Coordinates of C-alpha atoms and ligand atoms in Angstrom, one line a residue:
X1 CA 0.0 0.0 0.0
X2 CA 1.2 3.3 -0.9
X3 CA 2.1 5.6 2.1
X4 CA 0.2 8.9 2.4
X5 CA 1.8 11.9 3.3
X6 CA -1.0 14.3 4.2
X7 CA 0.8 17.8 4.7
X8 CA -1.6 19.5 7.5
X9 CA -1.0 23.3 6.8
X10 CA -3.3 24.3 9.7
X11 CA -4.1 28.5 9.9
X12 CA -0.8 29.1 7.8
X13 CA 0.4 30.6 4.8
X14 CA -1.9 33.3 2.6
X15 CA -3.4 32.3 -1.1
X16 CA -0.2 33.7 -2.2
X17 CA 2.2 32.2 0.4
X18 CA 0.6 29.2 -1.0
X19 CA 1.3 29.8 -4.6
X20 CA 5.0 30.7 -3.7
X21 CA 5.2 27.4 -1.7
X22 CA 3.7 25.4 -4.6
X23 CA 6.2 27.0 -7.6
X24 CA 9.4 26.1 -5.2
X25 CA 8.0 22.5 -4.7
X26 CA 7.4 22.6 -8.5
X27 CA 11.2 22.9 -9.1
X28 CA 12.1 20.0 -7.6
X29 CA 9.7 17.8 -6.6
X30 CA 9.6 14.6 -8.1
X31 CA 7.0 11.8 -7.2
X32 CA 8.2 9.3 -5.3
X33 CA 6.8 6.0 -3.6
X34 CA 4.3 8.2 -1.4
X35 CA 0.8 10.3 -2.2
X36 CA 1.2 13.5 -1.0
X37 CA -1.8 15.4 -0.1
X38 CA -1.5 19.0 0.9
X39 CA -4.6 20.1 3.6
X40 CA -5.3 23.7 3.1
X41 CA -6.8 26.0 4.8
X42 CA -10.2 26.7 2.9
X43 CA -9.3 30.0 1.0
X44 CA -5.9 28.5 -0.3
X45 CA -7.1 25.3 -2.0
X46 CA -7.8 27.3 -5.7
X47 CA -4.7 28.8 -6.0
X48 CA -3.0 25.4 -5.1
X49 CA -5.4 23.5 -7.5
X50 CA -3.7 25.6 -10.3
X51 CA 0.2 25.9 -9.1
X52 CA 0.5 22.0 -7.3
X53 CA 2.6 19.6 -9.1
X54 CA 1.5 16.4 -10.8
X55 CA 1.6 14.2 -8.1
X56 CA 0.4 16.0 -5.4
X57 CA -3.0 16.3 -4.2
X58 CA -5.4 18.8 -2.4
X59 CA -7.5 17.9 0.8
X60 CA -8.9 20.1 2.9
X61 CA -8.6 20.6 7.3
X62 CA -12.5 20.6 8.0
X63 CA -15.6 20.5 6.6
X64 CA -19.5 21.2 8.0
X65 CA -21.5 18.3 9.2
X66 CA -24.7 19.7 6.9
X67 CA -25.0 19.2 3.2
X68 CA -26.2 22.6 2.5
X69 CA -28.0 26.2 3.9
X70 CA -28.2 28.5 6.2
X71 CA -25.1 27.3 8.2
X72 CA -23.3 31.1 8.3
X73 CA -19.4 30.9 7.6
X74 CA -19.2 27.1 7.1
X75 CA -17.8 24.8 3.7
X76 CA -20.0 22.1 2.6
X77 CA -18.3 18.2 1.0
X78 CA -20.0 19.5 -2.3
X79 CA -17.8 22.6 -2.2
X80 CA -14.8 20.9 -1.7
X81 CA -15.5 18.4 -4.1
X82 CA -16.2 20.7 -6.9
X83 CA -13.1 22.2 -6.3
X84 CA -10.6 19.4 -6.6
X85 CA -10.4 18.5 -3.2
X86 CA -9.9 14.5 -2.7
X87 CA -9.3 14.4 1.3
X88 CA -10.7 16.3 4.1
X89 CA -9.3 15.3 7.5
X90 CA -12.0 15.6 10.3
X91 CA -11.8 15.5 13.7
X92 CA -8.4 17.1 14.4
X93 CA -7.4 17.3 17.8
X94 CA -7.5 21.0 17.7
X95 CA -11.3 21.0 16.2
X96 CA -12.0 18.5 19.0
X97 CA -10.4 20.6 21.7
X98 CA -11.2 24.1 20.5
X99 CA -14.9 23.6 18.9
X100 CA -15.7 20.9 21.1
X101 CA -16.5 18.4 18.2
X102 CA -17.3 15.4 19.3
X103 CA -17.2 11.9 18.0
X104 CA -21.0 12.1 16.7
X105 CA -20.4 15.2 14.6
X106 CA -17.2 14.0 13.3
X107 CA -18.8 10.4 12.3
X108 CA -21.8 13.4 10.8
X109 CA -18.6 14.5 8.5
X110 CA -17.0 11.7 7.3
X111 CA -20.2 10.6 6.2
X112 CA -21.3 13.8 4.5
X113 CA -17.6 13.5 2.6
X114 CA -17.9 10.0 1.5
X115 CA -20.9 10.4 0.3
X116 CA -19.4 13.8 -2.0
X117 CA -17.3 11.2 -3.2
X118 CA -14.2 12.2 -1.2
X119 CA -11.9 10.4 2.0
X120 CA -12.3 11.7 5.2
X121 CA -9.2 11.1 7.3
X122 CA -10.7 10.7 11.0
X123 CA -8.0 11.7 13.5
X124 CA -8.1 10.1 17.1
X125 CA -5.4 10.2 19.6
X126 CA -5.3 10.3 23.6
X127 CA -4.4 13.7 25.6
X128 CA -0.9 12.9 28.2
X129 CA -3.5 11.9 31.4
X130 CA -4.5 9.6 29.6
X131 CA -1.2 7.9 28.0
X132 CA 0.0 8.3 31.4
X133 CA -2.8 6.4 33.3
X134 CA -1.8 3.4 30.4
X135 CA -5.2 4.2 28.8
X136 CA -4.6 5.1 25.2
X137 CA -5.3 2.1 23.7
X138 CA -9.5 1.8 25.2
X139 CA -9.7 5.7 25.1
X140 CA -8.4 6.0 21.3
X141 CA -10.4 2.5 20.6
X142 CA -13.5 4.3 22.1
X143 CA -13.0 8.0 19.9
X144 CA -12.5 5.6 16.6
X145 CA -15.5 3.8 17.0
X146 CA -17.7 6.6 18.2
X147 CA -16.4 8.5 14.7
X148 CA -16.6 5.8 12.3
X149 CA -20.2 5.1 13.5
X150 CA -22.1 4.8 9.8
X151 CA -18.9 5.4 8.3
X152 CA -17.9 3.4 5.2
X153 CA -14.2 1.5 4.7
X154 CA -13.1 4.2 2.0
X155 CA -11.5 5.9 4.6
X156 CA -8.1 6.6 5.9
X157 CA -7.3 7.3 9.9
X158 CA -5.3 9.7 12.0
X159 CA -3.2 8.2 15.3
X160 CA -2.4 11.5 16.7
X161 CA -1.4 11.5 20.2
X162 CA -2.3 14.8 21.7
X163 CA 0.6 15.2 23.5
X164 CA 3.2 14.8 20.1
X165 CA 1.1 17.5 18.4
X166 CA 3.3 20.2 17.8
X167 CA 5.5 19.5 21.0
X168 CA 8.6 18.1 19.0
X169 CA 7.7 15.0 21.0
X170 CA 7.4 12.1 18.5
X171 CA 5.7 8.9 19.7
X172 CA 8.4 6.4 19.1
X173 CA 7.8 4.2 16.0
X174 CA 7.0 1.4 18.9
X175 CA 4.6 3.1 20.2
X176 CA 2.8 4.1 17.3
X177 CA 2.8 0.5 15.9
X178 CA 1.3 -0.5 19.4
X179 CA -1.9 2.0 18.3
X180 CA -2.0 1.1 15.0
X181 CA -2.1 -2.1 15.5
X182 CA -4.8 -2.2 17.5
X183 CA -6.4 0.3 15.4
X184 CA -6.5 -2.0 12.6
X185 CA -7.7 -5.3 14.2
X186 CA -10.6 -3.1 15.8
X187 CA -11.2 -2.0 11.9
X188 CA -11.2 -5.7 10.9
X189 CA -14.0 -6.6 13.3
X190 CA -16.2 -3.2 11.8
X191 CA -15.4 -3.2 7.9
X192 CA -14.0 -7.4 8.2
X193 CA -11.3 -7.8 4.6
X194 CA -11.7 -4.3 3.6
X195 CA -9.4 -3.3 6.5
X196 CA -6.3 -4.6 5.1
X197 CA -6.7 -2.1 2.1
X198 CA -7.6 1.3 5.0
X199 CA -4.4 3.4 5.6
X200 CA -3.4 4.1 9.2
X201 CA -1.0 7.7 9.3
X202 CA 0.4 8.9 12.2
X203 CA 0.6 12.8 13.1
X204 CA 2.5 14.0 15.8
X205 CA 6.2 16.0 15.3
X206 CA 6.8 14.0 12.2
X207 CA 10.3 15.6 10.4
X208 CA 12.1 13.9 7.6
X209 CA 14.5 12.8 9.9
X210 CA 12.0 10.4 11.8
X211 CA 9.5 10.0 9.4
X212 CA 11.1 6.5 7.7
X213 CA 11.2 4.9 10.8
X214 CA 7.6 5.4 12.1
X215 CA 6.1 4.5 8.3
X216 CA 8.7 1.6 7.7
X217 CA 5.7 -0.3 10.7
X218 CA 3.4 -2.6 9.2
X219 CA 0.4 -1.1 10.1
X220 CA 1.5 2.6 9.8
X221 CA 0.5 3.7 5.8
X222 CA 1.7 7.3 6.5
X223 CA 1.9 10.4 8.4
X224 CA 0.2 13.4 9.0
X225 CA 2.4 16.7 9.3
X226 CA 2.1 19.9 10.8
X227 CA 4.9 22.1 11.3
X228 CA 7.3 20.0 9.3
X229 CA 4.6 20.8 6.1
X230 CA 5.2 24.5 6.0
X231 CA 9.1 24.5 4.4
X232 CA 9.5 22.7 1.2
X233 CA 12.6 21.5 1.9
X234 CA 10.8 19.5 5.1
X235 CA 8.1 18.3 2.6
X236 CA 10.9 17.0 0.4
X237 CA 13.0 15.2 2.7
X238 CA 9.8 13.9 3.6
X239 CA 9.5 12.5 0.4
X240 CA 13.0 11.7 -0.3
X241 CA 13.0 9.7 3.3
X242 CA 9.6 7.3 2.0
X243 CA 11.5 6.6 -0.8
X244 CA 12.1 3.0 0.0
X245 CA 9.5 2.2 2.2
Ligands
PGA301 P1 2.8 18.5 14.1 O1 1.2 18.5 13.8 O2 3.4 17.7 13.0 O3 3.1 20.0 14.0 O4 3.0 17.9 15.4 C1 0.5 17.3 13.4 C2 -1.0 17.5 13.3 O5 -1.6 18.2 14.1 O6 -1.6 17.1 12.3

């Protein structure tokens, strides 16, 4: 399975920011054994769709849990489908813990994007109490099934421990296995075969220079990046190091 490297801008970088970043990844990207995806912030993903690369793809960071009206300020799946978007990751941590999203509405959106047509990555991942108390396997086991409730296979999901998010503390590749892992048997039991085929990324202070060894797991297809997706140079070790994997 091919790994998916699913750059998560976050609030970063202006429509033109974005344009400058896609002409100096245009110089020297060349595909590799990964799919990248880049997740923009809404108002970026047109002028990516016309400046990205072959090779590279456009998601998006959120999306509402309604298919259409008078929902003031928010993006529908349609939306993002008509403009090139293939991936739209729901249920960040930061959407979780700053919009109070919860598992419900999250399951609400990956349903409303499969049925555009597009993958919804689903993010899960326990806070440091809980890592601590030796919990994160039953608490992340809990936030994946309440978000993949009515949720079909074509799907891709998210470990990202809270506490790795942007701290420069990276899960080691042990430890990520250890959740993947059990993420994938507890997907065998909901979608049975199809499972083998749904791509587990982890997100959490992935760099290019640990990025090989977390991916290189058997059940990790891929990471999801924050800060590490903003230079290009990041984005193309990135590349460089899934190379062989
Ligand atoms: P980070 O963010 O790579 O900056 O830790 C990952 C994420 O939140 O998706």
């Amino acid at each position: 399975m091919k790994n998916l490297l699913a750059l998560n801008w976050k609030m970063n970088k202006t429509p033109s920011e974005a344009r400058s970043w896609a002409a100096e990844l245009s110089e020297r990207f060349e595909a590799g054994n990964a799919e990248l995806v880049v997740m923009a912030p809404f108002v970026t993903i047109s002028a990516l769709a016309a400046n990205l690369p072959a090779g590279v793809g456009l998601g998006a960071q959120d999306v509402s849990a309604h298919e259409s009206g008078a929902y003031t300020g928010e993006t529908s799946a349609a939306m993002l489908a008509d403009l090139g978007v293939g991936y739209v990751v729901v249920g960040h941590s930061e959407r979780r813990e700053y919009h109070g999203e919860t598992d419900a509405e999250v399951a609400a959106k990956a349903k409303l994007v499969q049925a555009n047509g597009l993958v919804p990555i689903v993010c899960v991942g326990e806070k440091l109490d809980v890592r601590e108390k030796g919990q994160q396997v039953a608490s992340t086991l809990a936030q994946l099934s309440g978000s993949l409730e009515g949720v079909g296979a074509d799907v891709v999901v998210a470990y990202e421990p809270v506490w790795a998010i942007g701290t420069g503390k990276t899960a080691t590749a042990v430890a990520a296995e250890e959740l993947a892992a059990a993420i994938r048997s507890a997907l065998e039991t909901r979608y049975g075969k199809k499972a083998s085929d749904i791509r587990i990324l982890y997100g959490g202070s992935v760099k290019p220079d640990n990025i090989a060894s977390i991916c290189a797991k058997p059940n990790v297809n891929g990471a999801l990046v924050g800060g590490a997706s903003l230079k290009v140079p990041d984005v193309l070790g990135m590349n460089e190091a899934l190379k062989d994997i």
